[in-house]
PDB file of C-alpha atoms in Angstrom:
ATOM      1  CA  MET A   1     110.776 113.803 103.940  1.00  0.00           C
ATOM      2  CA  ARG A   2     111.061 110.130 103.307  1.00  0.00           C
ATOM      3  CA  ILE A   3     113.542 107.134 103.785  1.00  0.00           C
ATOM      4  CA  VAL A   4     114.247 104.676 100.990  1.00  0.00           C
ATOM      5  CA  TYR A   5     116.073 101.823 101.047  1.00  0.00           C
ATOM      6  CA  LEU A   6     116.409  98.388  98.896  1.00  0.00           C
ATOM      7  CA  ASN A   7     114.203  95.664 100.174  1.00  0.00           C
ATOM      8  CA  ASP A   8     114.837  91.866 100.364  1.00  0.00           C
ATOM      9  CA  LYS A   9     112.615  91.306  97.268  1.00  0.00           C
ATOM     10  CA  GLY A  10     114.703  93.607  95.340  1.00  0.00           C
ATOM     11  CA  GLY A  11     112.204  96.435  95.056  1.00  0.00           C
ATOM     12  CA  ILE A  12     112.509 100.121  96.789  1.00  0.00           C
ATOM     13  CA  SER A  13     110.620 100.480 100.083  1.00  0.00           C
ATOM     14  CA  VAL A  14     109.627 104.101 101.078  1.00  0.00           C
ATOM     15  CA  VAL A  15     109.221 105.028 104.819  1.00  0.00           C
ATOM     16  CA  ILE A  16     106.764 107.770 105.451  1.00  0.00           C
ATOM     17  CA  PRO A  17     106.852 109.229 108.770  1.00  0.00           C
ATOM     18  CA  SER A  18     103.731 109.479 110.897  1.00  0.00           C
ATOM     19  CA  PRO A  19     102.599 113.123 111.476  1.00  0.00           C
ATOM     20  CA  SER A  20     103.053 112.567 114.955  1.00  0.00           C
ATOM     21  CA  TRP A  21     106.606 111.417 114.804  1.00  0.00           C
ATOM     22  CA  SER A  22     108.701 114.058 116.934  1.00  0.00           C
ATOM     23  CA  GLY A  23     112.056 112.616 116.250  1.00  0.00           C
ATOM     24  CA  THR A  24     114.843 113.130 113.414  1.00  0.00           C
ATOM     25  CA  MET A  25     114.642 111.509 110.250  1.00  0.00           C
ATOM     26  CA  GLU A  26     117.785 109.601 111.438  1.00  0.00           C
ATOM     27  CA  GLU A  27     116.134 108.613 114.642  1.00  0.00           C
ATOM     28  CA  LEU A  28     113.444 107.285 112.399  1.00  0.00           C
ATOM     29  CA  ALA A  29     115.747 105.430 110.308  1.00  0.00           C
ATOM     30  CA  ASP A  30     117.452 103.840 113.140  1.00  0.00           C
ATOM     31  CA  LYS A  31     114.292 102.632 114.679  1.00  0.00           C
ATOM     32  CA  ASP A  32     112.108 101.769 111.360  1.00  0.00           C
ATOM     33  CA  VAL A  33     114.656 100.738 108.755  1.00  0.00           C
ATOM     34  CA  PRO A  34     115.626  97.252 108.843  1.00  0.00           C
ATOM     35  CA  ASP A  35     118.767  96.481 110.643  1.00  0.00           C
ATOM     36  CA  GLY A  36     121.597  96.263 108.277  1.00  0.00           C
ATOM     37  CA  LYS A  37     119.924  97.874 105.325  1.00  0.00           C
ATOM     38  CA  PRO A  38     121.442 100.817 103.721  1.00  0.00           C
ATOM     39  CA  TYR A  39     119.001 103.790 103.452  1.00  0.00           C
ATOM     40  CA  LYS A  40     118.641 107.428 102.002  1.00  0.00           C
ATOM     41  CA  ILE A  41     116.709 110.373 103.262  1.00  0.00           C
ATOM     42  CA  VAL A  42     115.020 112.188 100.720  1.00  0.00           C
ATOM     43  CA  GLU A  43     112.657 115.022 100.175  1.00  0.00           C
ATOM     44  CA  ASP A  44     109.123 113.770  99.116  1.00  0.00           C
ATOM     45  CA  SER A  45     109.550 114.981  95.491  1.00  0.00           C
ATOM     46  CA  VAL A  46     112.170 112.798  94.903  1.00  0.00           C
ATOM     47  CA  ILE A  47     109.392 109.821  95.305  1.00  0.00           C
ATOM     48  CA  PRO A  48     108.025 109.138  91.844  1.00  0.00           C
ATOM     49  CA  SER A  49     104.198 110.101  91.871  1.00  0.00           C
ATOM     50  CA  ASP A  50     103.410 108.026  89.105  1.00  0.00           C
ATOM     51  CA  ARG A  51     102.916 104.564  90.841  1.00  0.00           C
ATOM     52  CA  THR A  52     102.098 102.546  87.148  1.00  0.00           C
ATOM     53  CA  PHE A  53     105.142 100.821  87.776  1.00  0.00           C
ATOM     54  CA  ARG A  54     105.836 101.012  91.217  1.00  0.00           C
ATOM     55  CA  ASP A  55     107.061  97.112  91.427  1.00  0.00           C
ATOM     56  CA  ALA A  56     109.711  98.086  89.065  1.00  0.00           C
ATOM     57  CA  TRP A  57     111.326 100.813  91.154  1.00  0.00           C
ATOM     58  CA  GLU A  58     115.007 100.099  91.616  1.00  0.00           C
ATOM     59  CA  ASN A  59     118.296 101.975  92.751  1.00  0.00           C
ATOM     60  CA  TYR A  60     117.483 103.641  96.064  1.00  0.00           C
ATOM     61  CA  GLU A  61     120.164 105.928  95.696  1.00  0.00           C
ATOM     62  CA  GLU A  62     118.133 107.519  92.508  1.00  0.00           C
ATOM     63  CA  ILE A  63     115.074 105.776  91.903  1.00  0.00           C
ATOM     64  CA  ASN A  64     114.264 104.592  88.243  1.00  0.00           C
ATOM     65  CA  VAL A  65     112.374 102.403  86.592  1.00  0.00           C
ATOM     66  CA  ASN A  66     113.449  98.611  85.688  1.00  0.00           C
ATOM     67  CA  PHE A  67     112.310  98.383  82.016  1.00  0.00           C
ATOM     68  CA  SER A  68     112.201  94.634  81.984  1.00  0.00           C
ATOM     69  CA  LYS A  69     110.062  94.510  85.078  1.00  0.00           C
ATOM     70  CA  ALA A  70     107.762  97.192  83.802  1.00  0.00           C
ATOM     71  CA  GLN A  71     107.391  94.884  80.944  1.00  0.00           C
ATOM     72  CA  THR A  72     106.028  92.364  82.839  1.00  0.00           C
ATOM     73  CA  ILE A  73     103.948  94.286  85.165  1.00  0.00           C
ATOM     74  CA  THR A  74     102.283  95.431  81.567  1.00  0.00           C
ATOM     75  CA  LYS A  75     101.965  92.119  80.257  1.00  0.00           C
ATOM     76  CA  GLN A  76     100.281  90.891  83.703  1.00  0.00           C
ATOM     77  CA  ARG A  77      97.736  94.205  83.211  1.00  0.00           C
ATOM     78  CA  LEU A  78      97.090  93.015  79.878  1.00  0.00           C
ATOM     79  CA  ARG A  79      96.199  89.685  80.441  1.00  0.00           C
ATOM     80  CA  GLU A  80      93.771  90.856  83.333  1.00  0.00           C
ATOM     81  CA  GLU A  81      92.339  93.327  80.777  1.00  0.00           C
ATOM     82  CA  ARG A  82      91.945  90.622  77.905  1.00  0.00           C
ATOM     83  CA  LYS A  83      89.899  88.348  80.315  1.00  0.00           C
ATOM     84  CA  PRO A  84      86.411  89.554  80.110  1.00  0.00           C
ATOM     85  CA  LEU A  85      87.236  90.320  76.501  1.00  0.00           C
ATOM     86  CA  LEU A  86      88.180  87.000  75.511  1.00  0.00           C
ATOM     87  CA  GLU A  87      84.954  85.545  77.556  1.00  0.00           C
ATOM     88  CA  GLU A  88      83.065  87.842  75.332  1.00  0.00           C
ATOM     89  CA  GLN A  89      84.426  86.160  72.192  1.00  0.00           C
ATOM     90  CA  ASP A  90      84.013  82.791  73.533  1.00  0.00           C
ATOM     91  CA  VAL A  91      80.167  83.494  73.905  1.00  0.00           C
ATOM     92  CA  ALA A  92      80.174  85.267  70.501  1.00  0.00           C
ATOM     93  CA  PHE A  93      81.912  82.108  68.959  1.00  0.00           C
ATOM     94  CA  ILE A  94      79.298  79.727  70.283  1.00  0.00           C
ATOM     95  CA  ARG A  95      76.397  81.805  69.392  1.00  0.00           C
ATOM     96  CA  ALA A  96      78.116  81.967  65.673  1.00  0.00           C
ATOM     97  CA  GLN A  97      78.425  78.256  65.867  1.00  0.00           C
ATOM     98  CA  GLU A  98      74.783  77.881  66.965  1.00  0.00           C
ATOM     99  CA  SER A  99      73.434  80.014  64.080  1.00  0.00           C
ATOM    100  CA  GLY A 100      76.095  78.908  61.228  1.00  0.00           C
ATOM    101  CA  SER A 101      77.518  82.148  61.133  1.00  0.00           C
ATOM    102  CA  ASP A 102      80.748  83.095  59.864  1.00  0.00           C
ATOM    103  CA  THR A 103      83.269  82.763  62.856  1.00  0.00           C
ATOM    104  CA  SER A 104      86.554  83.788  61.168  1.00  0.00           C
ATOM    105  CA  GLY A 105      86.546  87.441  62.463  1.00  0.00           C
ATOM    106  CA  ILE A 106      86.049  85.972  66.047  1.00  0.00           C
ATOM    107  CA  VAL A 107      88.730  83.511  65.704  1.00  0.00           C
ATOM    108  CA  ALA A 108      90.934  86.559  64.553  1.00  0.00           C
ATOM    109  CA  GLU A 109      90.112  88.715  67.257  1.00  0.00           C
ATOM    110  CA  LYS A 110      90.667  85.737  69.862  1.00  0.00           C
ATOM    111  CA  GLN A 111      94.028  85.294  68.374  1.00  0.00           C
ATOM    112  CA  ARG A 112      94.699  89.151  68.157  1.00  0.00           C
ATOM    113  CA  LEU A 113      93.952  89.189  72.340  1.00  0.00           C
ATOM    114  CA  ARG A 114      96.116  86.177  72.800  1.00  0.00           C
ATOM    115  CA  ASP A 115      99.021  87.902  71.113  1.00  0.00           C
ATOM    116  CA  ILE A 116      98.423  91.134  73.109  1.00  0.00           C
ATOM    117  CA  THR A 117     101.149  90.698  75.501  1.00  0.00           C
ATOM    118  CA  THR A 118     104.062  90.288  72.576  1.00  0.00           C
ATOM    119  CA  LEU A 119     103.495  94.237  71.914  1.00  0.00           C
ATOM    120  CA  ALA A 120     104.917  94.564  75.573  1.00  0.00           C
ATOM    121  CA  ASP A 121     108.036  92.936  74.264  1.00  0.00           C
ATOM    122  CA  ASP A 122     108.060  95.294  71.272  1.00  0.00           C
ATOM    123  CA  ALA A 123     107.780  98.634  73.252  1.00  0.00           C
ATOM    124  CA  THR A 124     110.817 100.466  73.905  1.00  0.00           C
ATOM    125  CA  THR A 125     109.764 103.271  76.533  1.00  0.00           C
ATOM    126  CA  LEU A 126     107.772 103.337  79.519  1.00  0.00           C
ATOM    127  CA  ASP A 127     104.757 105.544  77.499  1.00  0.00           C
ATOM    128  CA  GLU A 128     104.515 103.086  74.901  1.00  0.00           C
ATOM    129  CA  LEU A 129     104.032 100.508  77.684  1.00  0.00           C
ATOM    130  CA  LYS A 130     101.140 102.602  79.303  1.00  0.00           C
ATOM    131  CA  ALA A 131      99.635 103.102  76.296  1.00  0.00           C
ATOM    132  CA  LEU A 132      99.020  99.615  75.562  1.00  0.00           C
ATOM    133  CA  LYS A 133      95.373  98.239  75.566  1.00  0.00           C
ATOM    134  CA  PRO A 134      93.940  94.868  74.509  1.00  0.00           C
TER     135      PRO A 134
ATOM    136  CA  MET B   1      61.226 121.372 160.758  1.00  0.00           C
ATOM    137  CA  SER B   2      64.297 122.273 158.729  1.00  0.00           C
ATOM    138  CA  SER B   3      67.390 124.749 159.608  1.00  0.00           C
ATOM    139  CA  GLU B   4      70.269 126.237 158.025  1.00  0.00           C
ATOM    140  CA  LEU B   5      73.610 125.981 159.293  1.00  0.00           C
ATOM    141  CA  LYS B   6      76.252 128.288 158.191  1.00  0.00           C
ATOM    142  CA  THR B   7      79.644 128.013 159.255  1.00  0.00           C
ATOM    143  CA  ASN B   8      83.176 128.321 157.834  1.00  0.00           C
ATOM    144  CA  LYS B   9      84.568 124.812 159.271  1.00  0.00           C
ATOM    145  CA  VAL B  10      83.618 121.785 160.493  1.00  0.00           C
ATOM    146  CA  SER B  11      85.780 119.659 162.794  1.00  0.00           C
ATOM    147  CA  PRO B  12      85.552 116.603 164.853  1.00  0.00           C
ATOM    148  CA  ALA B  13      84.855 117.379 168.535  1.00  0.00           C
ATOM    149  CA  THR B  14      87.453 114.701 169.794  1.00  0.00           C
ATOM    150  CA  GLY B  15      89.780 112.762 167.778  1.00  0.00           C
ATOM    151  CA  THR B  16      90.382 113.303 164.159  1.00  0.00           C
ATOM    152  CA  ALA B  17      87.156 111.819 162.580  1.00  0.00           C
ATOM    153  CA  PHE B  18      83.589 112.721 162.253  1.00  0.00           C
ATOM    154  CA  THR B  19      80.198 111.455 160.849  1.00  0.00           C
ATOM    155  CA  LEU B  20      77.628 113.208 158.914  1.00  0.00           C
ATOM    156  CA  GLY B  21      74.146 111.572 159.598  1.00  0.00           C
ATOM    157  CA  ASP B  22      72.800 108.173 159.714  1.00  0.00           C
ATOM    158  CA  SER B  23      72.486 105.120 157.320  1.00  0.00           C
ATOM    159  CA  GLY B  24      69.823 105.598 154.691  1.00  0.00           C
ATOM    160  CA  ASP B  25      70.370 109.361 154.798  1.00  0.00           C
ATOM    161  CA  THR B  26      70.945 111.269 151.429  1.00  0.00           C
ATOM    162  CA  PHE B  27      73.029 114.280 150.994  1.00  0.00           C
ATOM    163  CA  THR B  28      72.385 116.293 147.960  1.00  0.00           C
ATOM    164  CA  ILE B  29      74.959 118.399 146.097  1.00  0.00           C
ATOM    165  CA  PRO B  30      72.699 121.083 144.424  1.00  0.00           C
ATOM    166  CA  SER B  31      72.906 121.634 140.313  1.00  0.00           C
ATOM    167  CA  GLY B  32      75.701 124.346 139.980  1.00  0.00           C
ATOM    168  CA  ALA B  33      77.518 123.510 143.461  1.00  0.00           C
ATOM    169  CA  THR B  34      81.084 121.995 143.212  1.00  0.00           C
ATOM    170  CA  ILE B  35      83.111 119.709 145.766  1.00  0.00           C
ATOM    171  CA  ALA B  36      86.814 120.537 145.227  1.00  0.00           C
ATOM    172  CA  ASN B  37      88.916 117.812 146.574  1.00  0.00           C
ATOM    173  CA  SER B  38      92.370 118.203 147.621  1.00  0.00           C
ATOM    174  CA  GLY B  39      92.998 115.445 149.507  1.00  0.00           C
ATOM    175  CA  THR B  40      92.072 111.647 149.010  1.00  0.00           C
ATOM    176  CA  ALA B  41      88.385 110.448 148.633  1.00  0.00           C
ATOM    177  CA  THR B  42      88.000 106.894 149.394  1.00  0.00           C
ATOM    178  CA  GLY B  43      84.864 104.717 149.039  1.00  0.00           C
ATOM    179  CA  PHE B  44      83.356 105.856 145.960  1.00  0.00           C
ATOM    180  CA  GLY B  45      83.767 102.724 144.038  1.00  0.00           C
ATOM    181  CA  ALA B  46      85.904 102.095 140.898  1.00  0.00           C
ATOM    182  CA  ASP B  47      87.295 104.662 138.698  1.00  0.00           C
ATOM    183  CA  THR B  48      85.825 104.084 135.453  1.00  0.00           C
ATOM    184  CA  SER B  49      86.638 107.198 133.556  1.00  0.00           C
ATOM    185  CA  LEU B  50      88.566 107.109 130.314  1.00  0.00           C
ATOM    186  CA  SER B  51      91.628 108.458 131.838  1.00  0.00           C
ATOM    187  CA  ASN B  52      91.941 105.754 134.256  1.00  0.00           C
ATOM    188  CA  LEU B  53      91.714 103.220 131.864  1.00  0.00           C
ATOM    189  CA  ALA B  54      95.472 102.902 131.020  1.00  0.00           C
ATOM    190  CA  SER B  55      95.696 101.627 134.905  1.00  0.00           C
ATOM    191  CA  GLY B  56      92.484 100.039 135.260  1.00  0.00           C
ATOM    192  CA  GLY B  57      91.645  98.420 132.171  1.00  0.00           C
ATOM    193  CA  ALA B  58      94.559  98.541 129.751  1.00  0.00           C
ATOM    194  CA  ASP B  59      93.241  95.491 127.855  1.00  0.00           C
ATOM    195  CA  LYS B  60      90.328  97.397 126.935  1.00  0.00           C
ATOM    196  CA  ILE B  61      91.710 100.300 124.929  1.00  0.00           C
ATOM    197  CA  ILE B  62      93.204 100.691 121.545  1.00  0.00           C
ATOM    198  CA  LYS B  63      96.744 100.561 121.473  1.00  0.00           C
ATOM    199  CA  GLY B  64      97.509 101.789 118.089  1.00  0.00           C
ATOM    200  CA  TRP B  65      95.832 102.842 114.663  1.00  0.00           C
ATOM    201  CA  VAL B  66      96.363 104.532 111.602  1.00  0.00           C
ATOM    202  CA  CYS B  67      94.504 105.512 108.562  1.00  0.00           C
ATOM    203  CA  PHE B  68      96.381 105.865 105.324  1.00  0.00           C
ATOM    204  CA  GLY B  69      96.286 106.423 101.496  1.00  0.00           C
ATOM    205  CA  GLY B  70      97.616 103.267  99.675  1.00  0.00           C
ATOM    206  CA  ALA B  71      97.510 104.705  96.201  1.00  0.00           C
ATOM    207  CA  SER B  72      99.010 108.243  97.428  1.00  0.00           C
ATOM    208  CA  ALA B  73     101.347 106.530 100.112  1.00  0.00           C
ATOM    209  CA  THR B  74     100.639 109.343 102.814  1.00  0.00           C
ATOM    210  CA  ILE B  75      99.359 108.882 106.160  1.00  0.00           C
ATOM    211  CA  LYS B  76      96.049 110.770 106.946  1.00  0.00           C
ATOM    212  CA  ASP B  77      95.975 110.054 110.954  1.00  0.00           C
ATOM    213  CA  SER B  78      97.425 108.058 113.356  1.00  0.00           C
ATOM    214  CA  PHE B  79      98.082 106.942 117.105  1.00  0.00           C
ATOM    215  CA  ASN B  80     101.194 105.303 118.205  1.00  0.00           C
ATOM    216  CA  VAL B  81     102.496 104.768 114.715  1.00  0.00           C
ATOM    217  CA  SER B  82     106.237 106.081 113.876  1.00  0.00           C
ATOM    218  CA  SER B  83     105.850 105.175 110.430  1.00  0.00           C
ATOM    219  CA  ILE B  84     104.456 103.013 107.543  1.00  0.00           C
ATOM    220  CA  THR B  85     106.532 101.813 104.938  1.00  0.00           C
ATOM    221  CA  ASP B  86     105.435 101.463 100.989  1.00  0.00           C
ATOM    222  CA  SER B  87     106.844  98.233 100.058  1.00  0.00           C
ATOM    223  CA  GLY B  88     105.260  98.088  96.656  1.00  0.00           C
ATOM    224  CA  VAL B  89     101.742  98.162  95.245  1.00  0.00           C
ATOM    225  CA  GLY B  90      99.329  97.041  98.076  1.00  0.00           C
ATOM    226  CA  SER B  91     102.132  96.228 100.407  1.00  0.00           C
ATOM    227  CA  TYR B  92     102.999  98.096 103.364  1.00  0.00           C
ATOM    228  CA  VAL B  93     104.236  97.693 106.935  1.00  0.00           C
ATOM    229  CA  VAL B  94     102.779  99.744 109.998  1.00  0.00           C
ATOM    230  CA  VAL B  95     105.539 100.447 112.535  1.00  0.00           C
ATOM    231  CA  TRP B  96     104.564 101.078 116.124  1.00  0.00           C
ATOM    232  CA  ASP B  97     105.864 103.964 118.252  1.00  0.00           C
ATOM    233  CA  THR B  98     105.603 101.641 121.120  1.00  0.00           C
ATOM    234  CA  ASP B  99     106.047  98.016 120.940  1.00  0.00           C
ATOM    235  CA  PHE B 100     103.657  95.275 122.148  1.00  0.00           C
ATOM    236  CA  SER B 101     104.802  93.359 124.698  1.00  0.00           C
ATOM    237  CA  ASN B 102     104.211  90.059 122.538  1.00  0.00           C
ATOM    238  CA  ALA B 103     102.954  89.300 119.280  1.00  0.00           C
ATOM    239  CA  ASN B 104      99.710  88.019 120.153  1.00  0.00           C
ATOM    240  CA  TYR B 105      97.619  91.279 119.792  1.00  0.00           C
ATOM    241  CA  ALA B 106      94.603  91.589 117.660  1.00  0.00           C
ATOM    242  CA  VAL B 107      94.786  93.593 114.334  1.00  0.00           C
ATOM    243  CA  VAL B 108      91.767  94.728 112.442  1.00  0.00           C
ATOM    244  CA  CYS B 109      92.163  95.995 109.054  1.00  0.00           C
ATOM    245  CA  GLY B 110      89.926  97.219 106.320  1.00  0.00           C
ATOM    246  CA  GLY B 111      89.956  99.699 103.301  1.00  0.00           C
ATOM    247  CA  ASP B 112      88.561 100.603 100.107  1.00  0.00           C
ATOM    248  CA  ALA B 113      88.181  98.101  97.196  1.00  0.00           C
ATOM    249  CA  SER B 114      89.479  98.813  93.819  1.00  0.00           C
ATOM    250  CA  SER B 115      87.051  98.862  90.776  1.00  0.00           C
ATOM    251  CA  GLY B 116      86.206  95.114  91.116  1.00  0.00           C
ATOM    252  CA  GLY B 117      84.140  93.353  93.744  1.00  0.00           C
ATOM    253  CA  GLY B 118      85.846  90.594  96.086  1.00  0.00           C
ATOM    254  CA  ASP B 119      89.125  92.654  96.926  1.00  0.00           C
ATOM    255  CA  TYR B 120      90.419  92.196 100.527  1.00  0.00           C
ATOM    256  CA  ILE B 121      93.042  93.818 102.742  1.00  0.00           C
ATOM    257  CA  GLN B 122      95.015  91.087 105.168  1.00  0.00           C
ATOM    258  CA  CYS B 123      97.164  91.400 107.798  1.00  0.00           C
ATOM    259  CA  GLN B 124      99.052  87.982 108.087  1.00  0.00           C
ATOM    260  CA  ASN B 125      99.553  86.360 111.222  1.00  0.00           C
ATOM    261  CA  SER B 126     103.073  85.473 110.359  1.00  0.00           C
ATOM    262  CA  SER B 127     103.772  89.044 109.780  1.00  0.00           C
ATOM    263  CA  ILE B 128     102.604  90.460 113.127  1.00  0.00           C
ATOM    264  CA  ALA B 129     105.682  91.250 115.230  1.00  0.00           C
ATOM    265  CA  VAL B 130     106.021  93.288 118.367  1.00  0.00           C
ATOM    266  CA  GLY B 131     107.197  96.249 116.657  1.00  0.00           C
ATOM    267  CA  SER B 132     105.300  96.115 113.184  1.00  0.00           C
ATOM    268  CA  VAL B 133     102.482  94.330 111.168  1.00  0.00           C
ATOM    269  CA  ASN B 134     102.269  93.886 107.353  1.00  0.00           C
ATOM    270  CA  VAL B 135      99.546  94.804 105.318  1.00  0.00           C
ATOM    271  CA  TYR B 136      98.521  93.530 102.018  1.00  0.00           C
ATOM    272  CA  ALA B 137      95.822  94.672  99.526  1.00  0.00           C
ATOM    273  CA  TYR B 138      94.562  91.829  97.099  1.00  0.00           C
ATOM    274  CA  THR B 139      92.331  91.888  94.086  1.00  0.00           C
ATOM    275  CA  SER B 140      89.606  89.297  93.927  1.00  0.00           C
ATOM    276  CA  GLY B 141      91.118  85.536  94.192  1.00  0.00           C
ATOM    277  CA  GLY B 142      94.356  87.004  95.585  1.00  0.00           C
ATOM    278  CA  GLY B 143      95.855  86.805  92.035  1.00  0.00           C
ATOM    279  CA  SER B 144      97.526  90.445  92.286  1.00  0.00           C
ATOM    280  CA  THR B 145      97.989  93.285  94.688  1.00  0.00           C
ATOM    281  CA  PHE B 146      96.593  96.747  94.401  1.00  0.00           C
ATOM    282  CA  ASP B 147      96.883 100.122  96.156  1.00  0.00           C
ATOM    283  CA  PRO B 148      93.593 101.191  97.884  1.00  0.00           C
ATOM    284  CA  ALA B 149      92.415 104.841  98.236  1.00  0.00           C
ATOM    285  CA  TYR B 150      92.617 104.233 102.031  1.00  0.00           C
ATOM    286  CA  VAL B 151      93.751 101.464 104.623  1.00  0.00           C
ATOM    287  CA  SER B 152      92.617 101.663 108.201  1.00  0.00           C
ATOM    288  CA  ILE B 153      94.673  99.597 111.012  1.00  0.00           C
ATOM    289  CA  VAL B 154      93.760  98.882 114.534  1.00  0.00           C
ATOM    290  CA  ALA B 155      95.367  97.220 117.100  1.00  0.00           C
ATOM    291  CA  ILE B 156      94.539  96.166 120.775  1.00  0.00           C
ATOM    292  CA  GLY B 157      96.967  93.762 122.983  1.00  0.00           C
ATOM    293  CA  ASP B 158      99.639  93.889 125.716  1.00  0.00           C
ATOM    294  CA  GLN B 159     101.989  96.794 126.003  1.00  0.00           C
TER     295      GLN B 159
END
């Protein structure tokens, strides 16, 4: 069993009892849920096992994913994943300049990486967001 | 010269006390023999056994610990922990079963890194309360949080 409630950051907190907890879930909620927070006791299976968009969970009565927050999470992931790729292109650009080679392909790739986060705006499903790669 | 005294009971000739030997004597209890004490034994020095630490050395013992999976949001094992709260990616609250008497206890935390180096797990001093402690797992540079495969927390202090 788990206890879920809406935390102060607008997200969902999930209380996981210790294996040694011998009281009831109601007693645990009285003890460990912050005072005044409405909560719900649920089966383990109610908690999504996919944590890809964990920080976008909302609605403790019936947990679902806030799509707008999922887009923001995806953009942050794409920024982190593209960072080493942009650095590679920077090195390639300098080497191309030093050798007098054509840089147009490198410039285009850098622009594609810069624009990658806009793909999250175009996505309409969580699966589409998950599939996005730089 | 040695001799063997066989008797079922030794009692004082007068009063309620008697003495064995003199200063410097050694009395040996052979291997396999047992002394069963059903009364009170005094003068044997301090009891330094683990079972007596709670009364004799409470400052020396660990008052709470937990090992849990951040990514799986499960508690593997614990002591004096009633629950952990999964507050989001890399953000957890450990709630003690028996509170500490003040918030000046020591907390040690550790756990798995993500794929990159430089990740760290932190128990912020401002989050240490008598009944709980917040735990955060940050990627290198503290830019974002992550779910470690496992997190371990140990706390020592006054209760």
